[in-house]
Short mmCIF file of N, CA and C in Angstrom, two decimals:
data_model
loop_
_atom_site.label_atom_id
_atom_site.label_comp_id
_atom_site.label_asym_id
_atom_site.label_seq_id
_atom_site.Cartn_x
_atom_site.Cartn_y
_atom_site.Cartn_z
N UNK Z 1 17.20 0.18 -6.22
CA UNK Z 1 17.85 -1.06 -5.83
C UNK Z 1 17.00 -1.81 -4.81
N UNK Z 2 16.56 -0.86 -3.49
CA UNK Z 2 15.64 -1.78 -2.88
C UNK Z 2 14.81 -2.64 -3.55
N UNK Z 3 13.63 -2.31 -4.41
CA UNK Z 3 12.84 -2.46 -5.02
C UNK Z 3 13.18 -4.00 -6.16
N UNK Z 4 14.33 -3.40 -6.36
CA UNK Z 4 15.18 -4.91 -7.20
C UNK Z 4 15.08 -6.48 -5.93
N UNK Z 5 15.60 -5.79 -4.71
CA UNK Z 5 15.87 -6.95 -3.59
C UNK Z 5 14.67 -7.18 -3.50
N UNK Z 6 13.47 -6.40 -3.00
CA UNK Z 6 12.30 -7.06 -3.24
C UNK Z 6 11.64 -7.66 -4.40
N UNK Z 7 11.86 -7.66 -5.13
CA UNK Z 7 11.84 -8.48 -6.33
C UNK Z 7 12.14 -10.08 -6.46
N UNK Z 8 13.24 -10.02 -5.80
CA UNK Z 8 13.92 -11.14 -5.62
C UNK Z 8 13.18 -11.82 -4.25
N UNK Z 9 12.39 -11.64 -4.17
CA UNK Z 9 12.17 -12.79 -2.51
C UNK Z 9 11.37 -13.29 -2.50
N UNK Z 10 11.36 -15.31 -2.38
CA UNK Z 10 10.50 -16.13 -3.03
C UNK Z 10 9.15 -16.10 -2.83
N UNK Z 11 9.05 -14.88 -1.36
CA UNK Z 11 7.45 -14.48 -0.85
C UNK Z 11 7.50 -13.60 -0.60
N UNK Z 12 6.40 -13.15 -0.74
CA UNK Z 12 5.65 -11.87 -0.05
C UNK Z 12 4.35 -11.81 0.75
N UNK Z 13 5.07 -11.09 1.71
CA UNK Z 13 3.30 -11.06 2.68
C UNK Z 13 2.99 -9.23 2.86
N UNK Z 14 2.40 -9.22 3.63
CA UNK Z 14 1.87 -7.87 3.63
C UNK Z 14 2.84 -6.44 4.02
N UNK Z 15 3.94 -7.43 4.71
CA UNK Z 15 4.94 -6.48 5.14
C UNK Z 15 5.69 -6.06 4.37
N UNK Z 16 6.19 -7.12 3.26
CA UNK Z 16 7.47 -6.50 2.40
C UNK Z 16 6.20 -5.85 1.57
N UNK Z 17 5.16 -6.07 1.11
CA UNK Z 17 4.12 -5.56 0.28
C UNK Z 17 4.45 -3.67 0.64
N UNK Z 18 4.08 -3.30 1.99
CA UNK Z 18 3.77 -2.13 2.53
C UNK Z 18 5.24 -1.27 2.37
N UNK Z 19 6.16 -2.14 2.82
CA UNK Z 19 7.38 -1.37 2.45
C UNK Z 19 8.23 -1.13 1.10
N UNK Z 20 7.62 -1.77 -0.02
CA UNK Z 20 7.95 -1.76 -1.18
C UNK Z 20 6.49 -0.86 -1.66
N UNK Z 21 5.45 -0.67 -1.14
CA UNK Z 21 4.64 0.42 -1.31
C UNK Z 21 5.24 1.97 -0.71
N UNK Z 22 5.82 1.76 0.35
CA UNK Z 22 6.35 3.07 1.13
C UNK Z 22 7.40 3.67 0.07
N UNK Z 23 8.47 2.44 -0.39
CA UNK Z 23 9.31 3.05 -1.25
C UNK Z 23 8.78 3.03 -2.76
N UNK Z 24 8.00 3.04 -3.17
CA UNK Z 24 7.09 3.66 -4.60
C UNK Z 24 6.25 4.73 -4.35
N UNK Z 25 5.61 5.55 -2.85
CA UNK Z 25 4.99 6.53 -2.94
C UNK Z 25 6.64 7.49 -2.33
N UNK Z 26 7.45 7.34 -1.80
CA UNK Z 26 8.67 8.17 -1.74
C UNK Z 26 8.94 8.22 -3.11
N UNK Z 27 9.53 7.55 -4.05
CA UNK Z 27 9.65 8.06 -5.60
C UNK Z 27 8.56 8.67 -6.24
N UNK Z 28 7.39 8.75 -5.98
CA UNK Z 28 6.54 9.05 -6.79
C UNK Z 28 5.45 8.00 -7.62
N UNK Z 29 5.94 6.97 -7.35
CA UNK Z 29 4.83 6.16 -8.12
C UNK Z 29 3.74 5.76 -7.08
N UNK Z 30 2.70 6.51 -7.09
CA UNK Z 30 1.71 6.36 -6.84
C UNK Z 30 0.53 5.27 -6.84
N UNK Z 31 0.48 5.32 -8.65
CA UNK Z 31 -0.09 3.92 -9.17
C UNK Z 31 0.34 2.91 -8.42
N UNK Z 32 1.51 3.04 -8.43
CA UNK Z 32 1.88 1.15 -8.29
C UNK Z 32 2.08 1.24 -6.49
N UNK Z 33 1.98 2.07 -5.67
CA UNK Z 33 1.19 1.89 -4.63
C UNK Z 33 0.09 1.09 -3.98
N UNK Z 34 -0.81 2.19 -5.09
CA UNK Z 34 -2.11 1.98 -4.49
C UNK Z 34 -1.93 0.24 -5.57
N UNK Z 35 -1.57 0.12 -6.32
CA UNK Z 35 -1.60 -1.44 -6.85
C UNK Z 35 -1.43 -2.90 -5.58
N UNK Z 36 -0.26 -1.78 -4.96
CA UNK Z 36 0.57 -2.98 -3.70
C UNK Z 36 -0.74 -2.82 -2.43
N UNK Z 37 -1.09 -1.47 -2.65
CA UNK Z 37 -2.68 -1.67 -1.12
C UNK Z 37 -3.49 -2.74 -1.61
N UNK Z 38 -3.78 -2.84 -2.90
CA UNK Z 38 -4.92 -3.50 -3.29
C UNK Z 38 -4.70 -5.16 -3.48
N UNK Z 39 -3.68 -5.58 -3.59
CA UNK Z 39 -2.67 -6.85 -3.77
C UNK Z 39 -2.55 -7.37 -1.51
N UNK Z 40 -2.38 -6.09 -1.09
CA UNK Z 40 -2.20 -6.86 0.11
C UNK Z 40 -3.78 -7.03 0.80
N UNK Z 41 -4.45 -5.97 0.10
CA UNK Z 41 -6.20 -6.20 0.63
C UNK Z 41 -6.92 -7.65 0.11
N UNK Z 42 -6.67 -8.04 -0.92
CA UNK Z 42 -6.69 -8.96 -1.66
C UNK Z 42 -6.75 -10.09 -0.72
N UNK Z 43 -5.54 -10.10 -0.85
CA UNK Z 43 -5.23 -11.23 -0.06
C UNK Z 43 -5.33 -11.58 2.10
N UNK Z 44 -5.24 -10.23 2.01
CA UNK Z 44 -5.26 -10.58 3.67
C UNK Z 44 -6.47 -9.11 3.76
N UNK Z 45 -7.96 -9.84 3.88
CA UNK Z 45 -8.86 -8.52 4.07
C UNK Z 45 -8.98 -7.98 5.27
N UNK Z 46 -8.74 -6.40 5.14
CA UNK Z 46 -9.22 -5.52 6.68
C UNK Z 46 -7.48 -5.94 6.83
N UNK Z 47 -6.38 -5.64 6.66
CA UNK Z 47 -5.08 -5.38 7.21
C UNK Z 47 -5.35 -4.36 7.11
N UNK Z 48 -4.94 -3.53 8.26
CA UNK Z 48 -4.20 -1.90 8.02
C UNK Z 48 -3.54 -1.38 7.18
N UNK Z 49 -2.39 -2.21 6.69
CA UNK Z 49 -1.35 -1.56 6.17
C UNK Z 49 -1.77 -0.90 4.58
N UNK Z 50 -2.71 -2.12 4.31
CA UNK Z 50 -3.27 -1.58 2.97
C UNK Z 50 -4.29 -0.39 2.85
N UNK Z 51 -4.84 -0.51 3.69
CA UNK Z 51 -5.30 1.18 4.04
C UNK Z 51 -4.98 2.07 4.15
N UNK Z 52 -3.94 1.99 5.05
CA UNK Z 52 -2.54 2.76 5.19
C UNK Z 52 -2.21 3.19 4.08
N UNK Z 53 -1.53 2.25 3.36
CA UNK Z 53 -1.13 2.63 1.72
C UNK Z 53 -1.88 3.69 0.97
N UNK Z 54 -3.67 2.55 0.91
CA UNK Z 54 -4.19 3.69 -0.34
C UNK Z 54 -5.03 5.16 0.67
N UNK Z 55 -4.74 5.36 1.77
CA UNK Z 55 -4.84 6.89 2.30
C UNK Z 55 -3.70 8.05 2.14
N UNK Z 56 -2.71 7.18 2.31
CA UNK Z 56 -1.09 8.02 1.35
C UNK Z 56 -1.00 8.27 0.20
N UNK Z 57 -1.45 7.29 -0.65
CA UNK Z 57 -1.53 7.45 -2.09
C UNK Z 57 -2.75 8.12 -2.50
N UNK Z 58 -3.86 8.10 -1.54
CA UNK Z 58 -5.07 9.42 -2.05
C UNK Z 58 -4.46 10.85 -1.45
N UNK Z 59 -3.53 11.07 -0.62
CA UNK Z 59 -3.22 12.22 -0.29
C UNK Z 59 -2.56 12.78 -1.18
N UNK Z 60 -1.32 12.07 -1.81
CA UNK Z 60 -0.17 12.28 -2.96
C UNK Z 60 -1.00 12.56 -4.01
N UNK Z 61 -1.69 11.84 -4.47
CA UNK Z 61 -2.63 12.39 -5.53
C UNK Z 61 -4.13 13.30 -5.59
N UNK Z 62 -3.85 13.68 -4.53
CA UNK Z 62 -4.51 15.08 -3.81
C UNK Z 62 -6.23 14.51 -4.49
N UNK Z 63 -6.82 13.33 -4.05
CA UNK Z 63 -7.80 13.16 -3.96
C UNK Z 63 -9.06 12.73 -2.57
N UNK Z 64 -9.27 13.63 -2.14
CA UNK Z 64 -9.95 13.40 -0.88
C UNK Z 64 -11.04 12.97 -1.09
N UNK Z 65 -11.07 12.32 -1.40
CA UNK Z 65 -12.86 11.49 -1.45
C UNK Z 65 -12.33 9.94 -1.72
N UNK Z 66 -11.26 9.41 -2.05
CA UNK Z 66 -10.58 8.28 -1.72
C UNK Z 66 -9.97 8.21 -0.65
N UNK Z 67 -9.33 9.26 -0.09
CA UNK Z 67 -8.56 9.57 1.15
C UNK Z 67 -9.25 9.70 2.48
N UNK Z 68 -10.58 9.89 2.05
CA UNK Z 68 -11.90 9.51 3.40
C UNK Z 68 -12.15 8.23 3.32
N UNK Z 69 -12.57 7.71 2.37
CA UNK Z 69 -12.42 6.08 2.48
C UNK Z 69 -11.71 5.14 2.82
N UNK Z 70 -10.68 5.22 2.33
CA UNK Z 70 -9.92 4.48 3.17
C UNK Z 70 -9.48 5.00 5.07
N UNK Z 71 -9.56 6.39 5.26
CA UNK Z 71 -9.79 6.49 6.34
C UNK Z 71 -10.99 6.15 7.14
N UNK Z 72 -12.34 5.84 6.45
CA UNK Z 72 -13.26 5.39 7.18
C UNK Z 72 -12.94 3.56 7.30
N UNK Z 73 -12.54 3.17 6.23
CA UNK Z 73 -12.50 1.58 6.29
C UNK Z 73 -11.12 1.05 7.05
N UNK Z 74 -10.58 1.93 7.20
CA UNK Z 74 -9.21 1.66 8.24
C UNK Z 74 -9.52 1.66 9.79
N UNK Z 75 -10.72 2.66 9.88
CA UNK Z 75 -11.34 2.44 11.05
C UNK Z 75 -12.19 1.38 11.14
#
């Protein structure tokens, strides 16, 4: 249902981006995570949050060699 309300809102910036990413790596969707890191990098380059994102979503998908990267580029 969250995910529906965000759906519905005539904008998006990086915040509802990150928290509609938070609630797709709590269910499990991963993909469409790291989709929402790359959508908020996109558009607003060097935010945290999207780093944030795809270092959660390289952990969940137990890949550490994405999960250093984005920890190095978050720094």
């Amino acid at each position: 249902m969250a995910l529906g309300a965000y759906a519905q809102l005539d904008t998006f910036d990086a915040d509802a981006r990150y928290h509609a990413a938070v609630i797709r790596l709590q269910s499990g969707d991963v993909a469409g995570a790291h989709a929402l890191a790359d959508t908020i990098l996109e558009q607003s380059p060097d935010n945290l949050l999207g780093y944030l994102v795809r270092g959660t979503a390289a952990s969940l998908a137990d890949d550490p060699g994405a999960r250093a990267q984005a920890e190095r580029e978050f720094l």
